[in-house]
Short mmCIF file of C-alpha atoms in Angstrom, two decimals:
data_model
loop_
_atom_site.label_atom_id
_atom_site.label_comp_id
_atom_site.label_asym_id
_atom_site.label_seq_id
_atom_site.Cartn_x
_atom_site.Cartn_y
_atom_site.Cartn_z
CA MET A 300 -44.39 -18.39 -80.02
CA LEU A 301 -41.05 -17.41 -78.53
CA THR A 302 -40.09 -14.04 -79.99
CA LYS A 303 -36.77 -12.67 -81.23
CA ARG A 304 -35.39 -10.21 -78.69
CA ILE A 305 -34.19 -6.67 -79.38
CA ILE A 306 -31.62 -5.55 -76.81
CA PRO A 307 -30.19 -2.05 -76.47
CA CYS A 308 -26.81 -1.94 -74.72
CA LEU A 309 -25.78 0.96 -72.49
CA ASP A 310 -22.17 1.61 -71.52
CA ILE A 311 -21.84 2.90 -67.97
CA LYS A 312 -19.00 4.85 -66.43
CA ASN A 313 -19.18 6.27 -62.91
CA GLY A 314 -22.89 5.56 -62.78
CA ARG A 315 -23.61 7.49 -65.97
CA THR A 316 -24.17 6.42 -69.54
CA VAL A 317 -21.34 7.28 -71.86
CA LYS A 318 -21.75 8.35 -75.47
CA GLY A 319 -24.41 10.97 -75.90
CA ILE A 320 -27.81 9.43 -75.98
CA MET A 321 -30.43 11.51 -77.68
CA PHE A 322 -34.06 11.25 -76.76
CA GLU A 323 -36.22 14.32 -76.87
CA ASN A 324 -38.39 13.23 -73.98
CA ILE A 325 -35.52 12.38 -71.65
CA ARG A 326 -34.51 15.06 -69.22
CA ASP A 327 -31.18 13.61 -68.21
CA ALA A 328 -29.60 11.69 -71.07
CA GLY A 329 -26.84 10.46 -68.81
CA ASP A 330 -29.11 8.73 -66.32
CA PRO A 331 -29.10 4.96 -66.98
CA VAL A 332 -32.26 4.43 -64.95
CA GLU A 333 -34.30 6.93 -66.90
CA LEU A 334 -32.91 5.72 -70.22
CA GLY A 335 -33.57 2.11 -69.36
CA ALA A 336 -37.17 2.89 -68.49
CA GLU A 337 -37.57 4.77 -71.77
CA TYR A 338 -36.22 1.82 -73.76
CA ALA A 339 -38.60 -0.50 -71.91
CA ARG A 340 -41.48 1.81 -72.78
CA GLN A 341 -40.43 1.79 -76.45
CA GLY A 342 -40.59 -2.00 -76.49
CA ALA A 343 -37.02 -3.16 -75.84
CA ASP A 344 -37.19 -6.82 -74.81
CA GLU A 345 -34.20 -6.71 -72.48
CA LEU A 346 -31.35 -4.35 -71.66
CA VAL A 347 -27.64 -4.81 -71.17
CA PHE A 348 -25.68 -2.47 -68.92
CA LEU A 349 -21.96 -2.69 -69.41
CA ASP A 350 -19.65 -1.28 -66.75
CA ILE A 351 -16.65 0.18 -68.55
CA THR A 352 -14.96 1.60 -65.47
CA ALA A 353 -11.68 0.20 -64.36
CA THR A 354 -11.20 0.73 -60.65
CA ASN A 355 -12.72 -1.14 -57.74
CA GLU A 356 -13.99 2.10 -56.24
CA GLU A 357 -16.01 2.80 -59.38
CA ARG A 358 -17.36 -0.74 -59.33
CA LYS A 359 -19.13 0.01 -56.07
CA THR A 360 -20.94 2.83 -57.84
CA PHE A 361 -22.04 0.33 -60.45
CA ALA A 362 -23.48 -2.09 -57.88
CA ALA A 363 -25.52 0.73 -56.36
CA LEU A 364 -26.71 1.67 -59.83
CA VAL A 365 -27.79 -1.92 -60.52
CA ARG A 366 -30.07 -1.76 -57.51
CA ASP A 367 -31.57 1.48 -58.75
CA ILE A 368 -32.14 0.02 -62.20
CA ALA A 369 -33.78 -3.09 -60.72
CA ARG A 370 -36.05 -0.90 -58.66
CA HIS A 371 -37.41 0.90 -61.71
CA LEU A 372 -37.21 -1.51 -64.63
CA ASP A 373 -39.99 -4.01 -65.33
CA ILE A 374 -38.13 -5.94 -68.04
CA PRO A 375 -35.07 -8.17 -67.60
CA PHE A 376 -31.56 -6.77 -67.70
CA THR A 377 -28.05 -8.18 -67.87
CA VAL A 378 -25.02 -6.54 -66.35
CA GLY A 379 -21.43 -7.08 -67.34
CA GLY A 380 -17.96 -5.63 -67.45
CA GLY A 381 -15.00 -6.69 -65.37
CA ILE A 382 -16.73 -9.52 -63.53
CA SER A 383 -13.95 -11.76 -62.30
CA CYS A 384 -15.21 -14.03 -59.52
CA VAL A 385 -18.17 -15.63 -57.77
CA ALA A 386 -18.39 -12.77 -55.26
CA ASP A 387 -18.77 -10.18 -58.07
CA VAL A 388 -21.68 -12.14 -59.50
CA GLU A 389 -23.29 -12.70 -56.14
CA LEU A 390 -23.25 -8.98 -55.38
CA LEU A 391 -24.78 -7.98 -58.72
CA LEU A 392 -27.52 -10.63 -58.53
CA LEU A 393 -28.25 -9.61 -54.97
CA GLU A 394 -28.67 -6.01 -56.11
CA GLY A 395 -31.31 -7.21 -58.55
CA ALA A 396 -29.60 -7.97 -61.87
CA ASP A 397 -31.40 -10.75 -63.76
CA LYS A 398 -28.30 -12.00 -65.55
CA VAL A 399 -24.60 -11.32 -65.51
CA SER A 400 -22.23 -11.61 -68.41
CA VAL A 401 -18.68 -12.85 -68.03
CA ASN A 402 -16.02 -12.54 -70.69
CA SER A 403 -12.27 -12.35 -69.95
CA ALA A 404 -12.61 -14.11 -66.59
CA ALA A 405 -14.18 -17.12 -68.32
CA ILE A 406 -11.26 -17.25 -70.76
CA LYS A 407 -8.76 -17.02 -67.95
CA THR A 408 -10.57 -19.63 -65.83
CA PRO A 409 -13.15 -21.60 -67.86
CA GLU A 410 -14.11 -23.52 -64.71
CA LEU A 411 -15.58 -20.25 -63.39
CA VAL A 412 -18.52 -20.67 -65.79
CA ASN A 413 -19.28 -24.05 -64.29
CA GLU A 414 -18.95 -22.74 -60.77
CA LEU A 415 -21.31 -19.84 -61.50
CA ALA A 416 -23.86 -22.04 -63.23
CA LYS A 417 -23.91 -24.47 -60.33
CA ARG A 418 -24.15 -21.75 -57.75
CA PHE A 419 -26.66 -19.42 -59.38
CA GLY A 420 -28.21 -21.48 -62.19
CA SER A 421 -27.40 -21.39 -65.90
CA GLN A 422 -30.34 -19.08 -66.57
CA CYS A 423 -28.49 -16.06 -65.20
CA ILE A 424 -25.04 -16.74 -66.65
CA THR A 425 -24.34 -15.18 -70.02
CA VAL A 426 -20.93 -15.70 -71.55
CA ALA A 427 -19.86 -12.77 -73.71
CA ILE A 428 -17.56 -13.72 -76.57
CA ASP A 429 -15.62 -11.12 -78.53
CA THR A 430 -14.60 -12.55 -81.87
CA LYS A 431 -12.58 -11.31 -84.82
CA PHE A 432 -11.90 -12.76 -88.22
CA THR A 433 -8.18 -13.52 -88.50
CA PRO A 434 -6.06 -15.33 -91.10
CA GLN A 435 -6.66 -18.39 -88.90
CA GLY A 436 -10.44 -17.93 -89.02
CA TRP A 437 -12.79 -16.60 -86.33
CA LYS A 438 -10.84 -16.37 -83.06
CA VAL A 439 -11.82 -15.37 -79.54
CA PHE A 440 -10.30 -12.21 -78.06
CA SER A 441 -10.16 -11.23 -74.41
CA ARG A 442 -9.55 -8.06 -72.40
CA ALA A 443 -11.93 -5.85 -74.36
CA GLY A 444 -10.68 -7.34 -77.58
CA THR A 445 -7.02 -6.53 -77.09
CA LEU A 446 -5.68 -10.02 -76.57
CA GLU A 447 -6.00 -12.88 -79.03
CA THR A 448 -6.68 -16.21 -77.32
CA PRO A 449 -5.93 -19.67 -78.67
CA TYR A 450 -9.65 -20.39 -78.87
CA GLU A 451 -11.46 -20.85 -82.14
CA THR A 452 -14.88 -19.20 -81.74
CA VAL A 453 -17.25 -22.11 -82.37
CA GLU A 454 -15.14 -24.40 -80.18
CA TRP A 455 -15.16 -21.89 -77.34
CA ALA A 456 -18.91 -21.38 -77.65
CA LYS A 457 -19.45 -25.14 -77.39
CA MET A 458 -17.10 -25.34 -74.45
CA VAL A 459 -18.88 -22.65 -72.41
CA THR A 460 -22.22 -24.26 -73.26
CA ASP A 461 -20.95 -27.55 -71.84
CA LEU A 462 -19.67 -25.69 -68.77
CA GLY A 463 -23.19 -24.45 -68.05
CA ALA A 464 -23.58 -21.04 -69.71
CA GLY A 465 -27.24 -20.12 -70.22
CA GLU A 466 -26.74 -17.82 -73.16
CA ILE A 467 -24.01 -16.48 -75.45
CA LEU A 468 -23.53 -12.82 -76.32
CA LEU A 469 -21.46 -12.95 -79.49
CA THR A 470 -19.84 -9.69 -80.57
CA SER A 471 -18.00 -9.53 -83.85
CA MET A 472 -15.20 -7.02 -83.49
CA SER A 473 -14.76 -7.23 -87.26
CA ASN A 474 -18.25 -5.77 -87.68
CA ASP A 475 -18.62 -3.62 -84.58
CA GLY A 476 -18.97 0.04 -85.45
CA THR A 477 -19.11 -0.56 -89.21
CA LYS A 478 -22.91 -0.38 -89.53
CA ASN A 479 -22.53 -2.86 -92.40
CA GLY A 480 -24.50 -5.60 -90.71
CA PHE A 481 -23.97 -8.40 -88.23
CA ALA A 482 -21.41 -11.16 -88.84
CA LEU A 483 -23.87 -13.63 -90.32
CA ASP A 484 -21.43 -16.48 -90.92
CA ILE A 485 -19.98 -16.80 -87.42
CA THR A 486 -23.31 -16.02 -85.73
CA GLY A 487 -24.99 -18.70 -87.81
CA ALA A 488 -22.20 -21.18 -87.11
CA VAL A 489 -22.35 -20.63 -83.34
CA SER A 490 -26.15 -20.66 -83.24
CA LYS A 491 -26.22 -23.94 -85.14
CA GLU A 492 -23.60 -25.61 -82.95
CA VAL A 493 -24.83 -24.69 -79.48
CA SER A 494 -28.07 -25.59 -77.74
CA ILE A 495 -28.41 -22.30 -75.83
CA PRO A 496 -29.69 -18.90 -77.06
CA VAL A 497 -27.29 -16.66 -78.98
CA ILE A 498 -27.40 -12.86 -78.96
CA ALA A 499 -25.80 -11.32 -82.05
CA SER A 500 -23.90 -8.08 -81.57
CA GLY A 501 -21.77 -5.75 -83.65
CA GLY A 502 -22.48 -4.12 -86.98
CA ALA A 503 -26.16 -3.20 -86.89
CA GLY A 504 -26.85 -0.25 -89.18
CA SER A 505 -30.29 -0.85 -90.65
CA VAL A 506 -33.51 -2.71 -89.97
CA GLU A 507 -32.60 -5.16 -92.75
CA HIS A 508 -29.51 -6.18 -90.77
CA PHE A 509 -31.70 -7.33 -87.89
CA SER A 510 -33.95 -9.25 -90.22
CA GLU A 511 -30.88 -10.96 -91.80
CA VAL A 512 -29.35 -12.00 -88.52
CA PHE A 513 -32.61 -13.58 -87.36
CA GLN A 514 -33.51 -15.22 -90.67
CA GLU A 515 -30.11 -16.21 -92.07
CA ALA A 516 -28.05 -16.67 -88.92
CA GLN A 517 -30.79 -17.96 -86.57
CA ALA A 518 -29.82 -15.52 -83.84
CA ASP A 519 -32.24 -15.58 -80.90
CA ALA A 520 -31.68 -11.94 -80.05
CA ALA A 521 -29.84 -8.94 -81.45
CA LEU A 522 -28.01 -6.27 -79.51
CA ALA A 523 -27.06 -2.76 -80.62
CA ALA A 524 -26.00 0.48 -79.01
CA SER A 525 -25.37 3.63 -80.98
CA ILE A 526 -28.08 3.21 -83.62
CA PHE A 527 -30.64 3.13 -80.82
CA HIS A 528 -28.99 5.81 -78.70
CA PHE A 529 -28.74 8.26 -81.58
CA GLY A 530 -32.27 7.55 -82.73
CA GLU A 531 -31.06 6.27 -86.12
CA ILE A 532 -33.37 3.32 -85.68
CA GLU A 533 -36.31 3.59 -83.34
CA ILE A 534 -37.32 0.40 -81.61
CA PRO A 535 -41.06 0.54 -82.43
CA TYR A 536 -40.23 1.05 -86.11
CA LEU A 537 -37.69 -1.78 -86.05
CA LYS A 538 -40.07 -4.20 -84.36
CA ASN A 539 -42.92 -3.38 -86.72
CA TYR A 540 -40.59 -3.91 -89.68
CA LEU A 541 -39.46 -7.30 -88.34
CA ALA A 542 -43.01 -8.40 -87.60
CA ALA A 543 -43.92 -7.52 -91.20
CA GLN A 544 -41.14 -9.91 -92.32
CA ASN A 545 -43.06 -12.64 -90.49
CA LEU A 546 -40.54 -12.84 -87.69
CA PRO A 547 -41.93 -13.60 -84.22
CA ILE A 548 -41.72 -10.22 -82.46
CA ARG A 549 -43.38 -8.88 -79.32
CA LEU A 550 -45.29 -5.77 -80.31
CA MET B 708 -51.70 -5.78 -46.33
CA ASN B 709 -48.97 -8.03 -45.02
CA VAL B 710 -47.16 -9.58 -48.01
CA VAL B 711 -44.25 -11.92 -47.45
CA ILE B 712 -41.66 -13.05 -49.99
CA ILE B 713 -40.09 -16.33 -48.95
CA ASP B 714 -36.32 -15.84 -49.05
CA TYR B 715 -34.53 -19.17 -49.05
CA LYS B 716 -31.43 -17.89 -50.93
CA GLY B 717 -33.06 -19.11 -54.11
CA GLY B 718 -32.03 -16.34 -56.47
CA ASN B 719 -33.30 -12.95 -57.42
CA VAL B 720 -35.82 -11.98 -54.75
CA GLN B 721 -35.10 -8.26 -55.12
CA SER B 722 -36.88 -8.06 -58.48
CA VAL B 723 -40.08 -9.35 -56.92
CA ARG B 724 -39.75 -7.00 -53.98
CA PHE B 725 -39.17 -4.03 -56.28
CA ALA B 726 -42.10 -4.99 -58.51
CA LEU B 727 -44.38 -4.99 -55.46
CA GLU B 728 -42.87 -1.70 -54.35
CA ARG B 729 -43.92 -0.23 -57.71
CA LEU B 730 -47.45 -1.34 -56.80
CA GLY B 731 -47.20 0.45 -53.47
CA VAL B 732 -46.64 -2.67 -51.35
CA GLN B 733 -43.69 -3.06 -49.01
CA ALA B 734 -43.16 -6.80 -48.81
CA THR B 735 -41.17 -8.57 -46.12
CA LEU B 736 -38.34 -10.87 -47.18
CA THR B 737 -38.05 -13.74 -44.76
CA GLU B 738 -37.40 -17.42 -44.18
CA ASP B 739 -39.02 -17.23 -40.75
CA ARG B 740 -41.81 -19.80 -40.46
CA GLU B 741 -44.06 -17.83 -38.16
CA THR B 742 -43.83 -14.65 -40.24
CA ILE B 743 -44.76 -16.64 -43.33
CA GLN B 744 -47.71 -18.35 -41.62
CA GLN B 745 -49.11 -15.03 -40.41
CA ALA B 746 -48.89 -13.24 -43.77
CA ASP B 747 -51.98 -12.20 -45.77
CA LYS B 748 -50.25 -13.15 -49.02
CA VAL B 749 -47.17 -15.25 -49.65
CA ILE B 750 -44.92 -15.06 -52.71
CA PHE B 751 -42.50 -17.86 -53.43
CA PRO B 752 -39.92 -16.90 -56.06
CA GLY B 753 -37.06 -19.07 -57.20
CA GLU B 754 -34.25 -19.50 -59.64
CA GLY B 755 -31.53 -22.01 -60.02
CA GLU B 756 -31.48 -25.72 -59.48
CA ALA B 757 -34.30 -27.80 -57.95
CA ASN B 758 -32.30 -30.13 -55.73
CA SER B 759 -30.31 -27.47 -53.90
CA ALA B 760 -33.45 -25.35 -53.51
CA MET B 761 -35.28 -28.29 -51.90
CA ARG B 762 -32.33 -28.90 -49.61
CA GLN B 763 -32.39 -25.28 -48.48
CA LEU B 764 -36.17 -25.38 -47.92
CA THR B 765 -35.83 -28.54 -45.87
CA ALA B 766 -32.97 -27.08 -43.84
CA ASP B 767 -35.17 -24.06 -43.03
CA GLY B 768 -38.12 -26.33 -42.13
CA LEU B 769 -40.15 -24.68 -44.89
CA ASP B 770 -40.93 -27.96 -46.67
CA LYS B 771 -43.40 -28.74 -43.87
CA ILE B 772 -45.11 -25.39 -43.39
CA ILE B 773 -45.53 -24.23 -47.01
CA PRO B 774 -47.93 -27.01 -48.10
CA ALA B 775 -50.14 -26.26 -45.06
CA LEU B 776 -50.57 -22.54 -45.83
CA THR B 777 -54.13 -21.41 -46.48
CA GLN B 778 -53.71 -17.79 -47.60
CA PRO B 779 -53.26 -16.88 -51.31
CA PHE B 780 -49.84 -18.16 -52.35
CA LEU B 781 -47.97 -17.36 -55.57
CA GLY B 782 -45.02 -19.39 -56.84
CA ILE B 783 -42.83 -17.87 -59.53
CA CYS B 784 -40.57 -19.77 -61.96
CA LEU B 785 -38.65 -22.38 -59.92
CA GLY B 786 -41.12 -21.59 -57.13
CA MET B 787 -43.87 -23.04 -59.32
CA GLN B 788 -41.85 -26.17 -60.04
CA LEU B 789 -41.03 -26.65 -56.35
CA MET B 790 -44.78 -26.73 -55.62
CA CYS B 791 -45.15 -29.85 -57.78
CA ARG B 792 -44.71 -33.49 -56.84
CA HIS B 793 -41.43 -34.36 -58.52
CA SER B 794 -38.91 -32.86 -60.96
CA GLU B 795 -36.78 -34.55 -63.57
CA GLU B 796 -34.09 -32.03 -62.64
CA ASN B 797 -31.69 -34.26 -60.71
CA ASP B 798 -34.64 -36.60 -59.94
CA THR B 799 -35.85 -34.37 -57.10
CA PRO B 800 -38.92 -34.96 -54.91
CA MET B 801 -40.62 -31.55 -54.55
CA LEU B 802 -43.05 -30.02 -52.03
CA ASN B 803 -45.97 -32.06 -53.40
CA ILE B 804 -48.61 -29.34 -53.16
CA ILE B 805 -49.86 -29.69 -56.73
CA PRO B 806 -50.18 -33.27 -58.08
CA LEU B 807 -48.07 -32.62 -61.19
CA ASP B 808 -44.57 -33.60 -62.29
CA VAL B 809 -41.90 -31.32 -63.76
CA LYS B 810 -40.32 -32.45 -67.03
CA ARG B 811 -37.30 -31.35 -69.03
CA PHE B 812 -38.05 -29.81 -72.44
CA VAL B 813 -37.51 -32.41 -75.11
CA THR B 814 -37.12 -30.33 -78.27
CA ASP B 815 -34.74 -29.29 -81.02
CA LEU B 816 -35.34 -25.70 -79.93
CA LYS B 817 -32.86 -23.87 -77.69
CA VAL B 818 -32.99 -24.71 -73.99
CA PRO B 819 -33.39 -22.72 -71.72
CA HIS B 820 -36.66 -21.41 -73.13
CA MET B 821 -35.58 -17.79 -72.74
CA GLY B 822 -37.47 -14.67 -73.75
CA TRP B 823 -40.95 -13.34 -74.38
CA ASN B 824 -43.64 -15.82 -75.33
CA ASN B 825 -47.42 -15.48 -75.50
CA ILE B 826 -49.88 -17.10 -73.12
CA TYR B 827 -53.40 -18.28 -73.93
CA ASN B 828 -56.43 -20.16 -72.57
CA LEU B 829 -56.40 -17.75 -69.67
CA LYS B 830 -58.51 -18.65 -66.64
CA SER B 831 -58.71 -17.76 -62.95
CA PRO B 832 -58.87 -14.33 -61.27
CA LEU B 833 -55.06 -14.21 -61.53
CA MET B 834 -55.37 -13.59 -65.28
CA LYS B 835 -58.15 -11.03 -64.99
CA GLY B 836 -57.90 -8.16 -67.46
CA LEU B 837 -55.23 -9.83 -69.59
CA ASN B 838 -55.69 -10.50 -73.28
CA GLU B 839 -55.26 -13.88 -74.88
CA GLN B 840 -51.78 -13.99 -76.49
CA ASP B 841 -50.29 -11.34 -74.21
CA TYR B 842 -46.51 -11.67 -73.85
CA VAL B 843 -44.61 -12.58 -70.68
CA TYR B 844 -40.94 -13.29 -69.99
CA PHE B 845 -39.76 -16.88 -69.47
CA VAL B 846 -36.39 -18.37 -68.48
CA HIS B 847 -36.50 -22.09 -67.74
CA SER B 848 -35.28 -25.48 -68.87
CA TYR B 849 -37.94 -27.59 -67.17
CA HIS B 850 -41.70 -27.27 -67.45
CA VAL B 851 -44.99 -28.39 -65.96
CA PRO B 852 -47.19 -30.16 -68.53
CA GLN B 853 -50.75 -29.03 -69.20
CA SER B 854 -53.43 -30.36 -66.84
CA GLU B 855 -56.84 -29.50 -65.43
CA HIS B 856 -55.02 -27.10 -63.10
CA THR B 857 -53.56 -25.03 -65.98
CA ILE B 858 -54.82 -21.43 -65.94
CA ALA B 859 -52.56 -20.20 -68.77
CA ALA B 860 -50.80 -22.17 -71.50
CA ALA B 861 -47.79 -21.42 -73.70
CA ASP B 862 -46.08 -23.35 -76.50
CA TYR B 863 -42.43 -24.42 -76.75
CA PRO B 864 -43.10 -26.01 -79.17
CA GLN B 865 -45.62 -28.26 -77.36
CA PRO B 866 -48.18 -26.67 -75.04
CA PHE B 867 -47.20 -26.52 -71.36
CA SER B 868 -48.49 -24.83 -68.20
CA ALA B 869 -47.47 -21.18 -68.09
CA ALA B 870 -49.55 -20.87 -64.92
CA VAL B 871 -51.46 -23.21 -62.63
CA GLN B 872 -53.90 -22.92 -59.75
CA TYR B 873 -54.66 -25.52 -57.12
CA GLN B 874 -56.91 -24.29 -54.31
CA ASN B 875 -55.19 -21.26 -52.72
CA PHE B 876 -51.92 -22.08 -54.49
CA TYR B 877 -51.23 -20.07 -57.64
CA ALA B 878 -48.09 -20.34 -59.72
CA VAL B 879 -46.57 -18.81 -62.84
CA GLN B 880 -43.66 -20.28 -64.78
CA PHE B 881 -42.74 -16.89 -66.24
CA HIS B 882 -41.27 -13.93 -64.37
CA ALA B 883 -44.34 -11.81 -63.71
CA GLU B 884 -42.07 -9.27 -62.01
CA LYS B 885 -40.14 -8.81 -65.27
CA SER B 886 -42.97 -9.06 -67.77
CA GLY B 887 -43.73 -5.37 -68.25
CA PRO B 888 -47.30 -4.10 -67.81
CA THR B 889 -48.77 -7.61 -68.32
CA GLY B 890 -46.76 -9.02 -65.44
CA THR B 891 -47.61 -6.04 -63.27
CA LYS B 892 -51.30 -6.71 -63.86
CA ILE B 893 -50.88 -10.32 -62.74
CA LEU B 894 -49.13 -9.25 -59.54
CA GLN B 895 -51.88 -6.70 -58.90
CA ASN B 896 -54.49 -9.43 -59.47
CA PHE B 897 -52.72 -11.59 -56.91
CA LEU B 898 -52.68 -8.74 -54.38
CA ASP B 899 -56.42 -8.26 -55.06
CA LEU B 900 -57.30 -11.91 -54.33
#
């Protein structure tokens, strides 16, 4: 049976992970390659590496890092952050990324999603959607969540699905960092309305939150960062807990 | 051992190359016909869309030489589908090595079938040392139905071929190169053939 995926996300700046990541058995906590391999060993189903640098010069560092990650990692990984055109995607896939995620560029030019899907196949195109609950309901935000777009979240998710996205990474900015749980309502609404897999992100604080987002919101995967990095929830413990709730989990 | 990965601009070939590198094998990436014919082992990865992949293979003259290869051959993901007779993806005639047709998933479940799923009814030396129900990583929207050539099955939700073997032609629908220790074992088994 297809299992629910657990996905740690690592933020990368200048080829190093940002935010302190605490593992006792890791020598260099800033090395994305070593950390990625450790997460794979713990049972992570996939990894996401997010480039949070701003300049083009730094982006070159990221591409080199992607190659190094691909060389060492035996599970799939997605890379994202600042991808704006076909050439960006081509480079990252060529370096060995399994999937790329596009966010603001898709909002600016929705046709880009279609172009990428046609060129590289839907299977490697993830559209990342940052959403926030507003007085007008759940809206899509771009540019790292700083700019409200006219798009209503479910409508945008359906639109990118039709354009050829292979997967949606849905981050609730209203929940991110709260540790009060994932946004079950919007995750459930998107998951129900689109025919492609949905990764829930933002708000994970306990193992119960993962169980909720899989059972109540039908998420196909769940992503988290700090709770994994700081060892608040260990992946083997989380996966055993979820399996005990009768969820399909790879142990 | 001379291992060749056929590079026809069909997606992520680096992952396969790196996976072999982790097994101590430096594989050659090439679309050169002679190099492919002379290899001890040939790996045929693939991602993306069937029709454009077939067009590229035909343009490189590979549609003629691949079916005639006699050394152990391993198709991965789209590579496996390309080895079949026909695909429903854009109604594409394939390489016609294995007498099977590729179908789209007809299901209420999410498509692509993306993530870790278990495989069972394992046969063939390719699956040596694996356990029934081991997990491997899939990403695909089309599938090869079960047949007498199936050497591993998976369910989504109906059973389909996770792997097939036809003479010297082996193929896996999942990404062995991205399937953790289980996938590594399969690649090692292929190298040991």
